[in-house]
CSV table of C-alpha atoms in Angstrom, one decimal:
chain,number,residue,atom,x,y,z
S,237,UNK,CA,-25.8,3.8,47.7
S,238,UNK,CA,-22.1,3.2,48.1
S,239,UNK,CA,-19.7,5.5,49.7
S,240,UNK,CA,-17.6,7.7,47.5
S,241,UNK,CA,-13.8,7.3,47.7
S,242,UNK,CA,-14.0,3.6,48.4
S,243,UNK,CA,-12.9,1.4,45.5
S,244,UNK,CA,-13.6,-1.9,47.2
S,245,UNK,CA,-11.5,-5.0,46.4
S,246,UNK,CA,-10.4,-4.1,42.9
S,247,UNK,CA,-6.8,-5.1,43.6
S,248,UNK,CA,-3.8,-3.9,41.7
S,249,UNK,CA,-2.7,-4.9,38.2
S,250,UNK,CA,0.4,-7.0,38.4
S,251,UNK,CA,2.8,-7.4,35.4
S,252,UNK,CA,2.4,-6.0,32.0
S,253,UNK,CA,0.2,-7.1,29.1
S,254,UNK,CA,1.8,-9.6,26.8
S,255,UNK,CA,3.6,-8.4,23.6
S,256,UNK,CA,1.3,-9.0,20.7
S,257,UNK,CA,2.4,-9.1,17.1
S,258,UNK,CA,0.1,-6.9,15.0
S,259,UNK,CA,-2.9,-8.9,13.9
S,260,UNK,CA,-2.3,-11.8,16.3
S,261,UNK,CA,-5.6,-13.2,17.6
S,262,UNK,CA,-6.3,-13.3,21.3
S,263,UNK,CA,-8.7,-15.4,23.4
S,264,UNK,CA,-11.3,-13.7,25.6
S,265,UNK,CA,-9.1,-14.3,28.6
S,266,UNK,CA,-6.3,-12.3,27.0
S,267,UNK,CA,-4.0,-15.1,25.8
S,268,UNK,CA,-2.2,-14.6,22.5
S,269,UNK,CA,-2.9,-17.4,20.0
S,270,UNK,CA,0.2,-18.3,18.0
S,271,UNK,CA,-0.2,-18.7,14.3
S,272,UNK,CA,2.4,-20.4,12.1
S,273,UNK,CA,0.7,-19.5,8.8
S,274,UNK,CA,2.8,-17.1,6.7
S,275,UNK,CA,1.5,-13.5,6.6
S,276,UNK,CA,1.3,-11.9,3.2
S,277,UNK,CA,0.4,-8.4,2.3
S,278,UNK,CA,-2.8,-8.1,0.3
S,279,UNK,CA,-2.5,-7.3,-3.4
S,280,UNK,CA,-3.6,-3.7,-3.2
S,281,UNK,CA,-2.1,-1.1,-5.6
S,282,UNK,CA,-0.2,0.7,-2.8
S,283,UNK,CA,1.5,-2.5,-1.8
S,284,UNK,CA,2.5,-3.2,-5.4
S,285,UNK,CA,3.9,0.3,-5.6
S,286,UNK,CA,5.8,-0.1,-2.2
S,287,UNK,CA,7.4,-3.2,-3.6
S,288,UNK,CA,8.7,-1.2,-6.6
S,289,UNK,CA,10.0,2.0,-5.0
S,290,UNK,CA,12.8,3.6,-6.9
S,291,UNK,CA,11.6,2.5,-10.3
S,292,UNK,CA,10.7,4.9,-13.1
S,293,UNK,CA,7.0,4.8,-14.1
S,294,UNK,CA,4.5,6.6,-16.2
S,295,UNK,CA,1.3,7.4,-14.2
S,296,UNK,CA,-2.0,8.3,-15.8
S,297,UNK,CA,-4.6,10.4,-13.9
S,298,UNK,CA,-8.0,11.7,-14.7
S,299,UNK,CA,-9.5,14.8,-13.1
S,300,UNK,CA,-13.2,15.0,-13.6
S,301,UNK,CA,-15.0,18.3,-14.0
S,302,UNK,CA,-11.7,20.1,-14.7
S,303,UNK,CA,-12.1,22.2,-17.9
S,304,UNK,CA,-8.4,23.1,-18.1
S,305,UNK,CA,-7.1,19.6,-18.1
S,306,UNK,CA,-9.2,16.5,-17.7
S,307,UNK,CA,-6.3,14.0,-17.8
S,308,UNK,CA,-2.6,14.2,-17.0
S,309,UNK,CA,0.4,11.9,-17.5
S,310,UNK,CA,3.3,12.1,-15.0
S,311,UNK,CA,6.6,10.3,-15.4
S,312,UNK,CA,9.1,9.9,-12.6
S,313,UNK,CA,10.8,7.8,-10.0
S,314,UNK,CA,8.4,6.2,-7.5
S,315,UNK,CA,9.5,7.6,-4.2
S,316,UNK,CA,6.7,6.6,-1.8
S,317,UNK,CA,3.3,5.0,-1.8
S,318,UNK,CA,0.6,5.4,0.8
S,319,UNK,CA,-3.0,4.2,0.9
S,320,UNK,CA,-4.3,7.4,-0.8
S,321,UNK,CA,-1.3,8.9,-2.5
S,322,UNK,CA,2.0,8.4,-4.2
S,323,UNK,CA,5.1,10.6,-4.4
S,324,UNK,CA,7.1,10.7,-7.6
S,325,UNK,CA,10.2,12.7,-8.5
S,326,UNK,CA,11.6,14.1,-11.7
S,327,UNK,CA,15.3,13.1,-12.0
S,328,UNK,CA,16.0,16.1,-14.2
S,329,UNK,CA,14.6,18.8,-11.9
S,330,UNK,CA,14.5,17.0,-8.5
S,331,UNK,CA,10.9,18.2,-8.2
S,332,UNK,CA,8.6,15.9,-6.2
S,333,UNK,CA,4.9,15.5,-6.9
S,334,UNK,CA,2.3,14.2,-4.5
S,335,UNK,CA,-0.5,12.5,-6.5
S,336,UNK,CA,-3.8,11.4,-5.0
S,337,UNK,CA,-4.9,7.8,-5.7
S,338,UNK,CA,-8.5,8.9,-6.1
S,339,UNK,CA,-7.5,10.3,-9.5
S,340,UNK,CA,-5.3,7.4,-10.5
S,341,UNK,CA,-6.1,5.3,-13.6
S,342,UNK,CA,-3.1,3.1,-14.3
S,343,UNK,CA,0.7,3.0,-14.5
S,344,UNK,CA,3.3,1.6,-16.9
S,345,UNK,CA,6.9,0.7,-16.2
S,346,UNK,CA,9.6,-0.2,-18.7
S,347,UNK,CA,11.2,-2.8,-16.4
S,348,UNK,CA,9.9,-5.9,-14.6
S,349,UNK,CA,8.0,-5.3,-11.5
S,350,UNK,CA,8.3,-7.0,-8.1
S,351,UNK,CA,4.9,-8.4,-7.4
S,352,UNK,CA,4.1,-10.8,-4.6
S,353,UNK,CA,0.5,-11.7,-4.3
S,354,UNK,CA,-1.2,-13.5,-1.4
S,355,UNK,CA,-0.2,-17.1,-1.0
S,356,UNK,CA,2.9,-16.9,-3.3
S,357,UNK,CA,6.4,-16.5,-2.1
S,358,UNK,CA,8.6,-14.4,-4.5
S,359,UNK,CA,7.7,-13.4,-8.0
S,360,UNK,CA,5.3,-15.5,-10.2
S,361,UNK,CA,6.9,-17.1,-13.3
S,362,UNK,CA,7.5,-14.5,-16.1
S,363,UNK,CA,6.6,-16.9,-19.0
S,364,UNK,CA,3.0,-17.5,-19.8
S,365,UNK,CA,1.4,-19.9,-22.3
S,366,UNK,CA,-1.0,-18.0,-24.5
S,367,UNK,CA,-2.9,-19.9,-27.1
């Protein structure tokens, strides 16, 4: 058995760990691997909402097993968007509403949306060829 209180030749840590950009890969020895590929946010609804903060939208929600109101429609300015919620505000009253995404069905907007999906820089073309 070893003696308590003796740490042996562990040495001391010199320097500080390297600064690592979030998501950068590292080798097993701790070296940061540089990547030159552009990083895009994934096309999840919360990211689409974040790109369109400040726009007025109509948001449709369904509340299962609610005998008083099964579905509700909210209209307001999109103030914030998280993974599990959005916050909208009513311009007339200034009231803010936190809505849970678990109840979210869809949204409509009366103006063009900013939408950047993975692998595309900027907005996709607005004209489409339908036949």
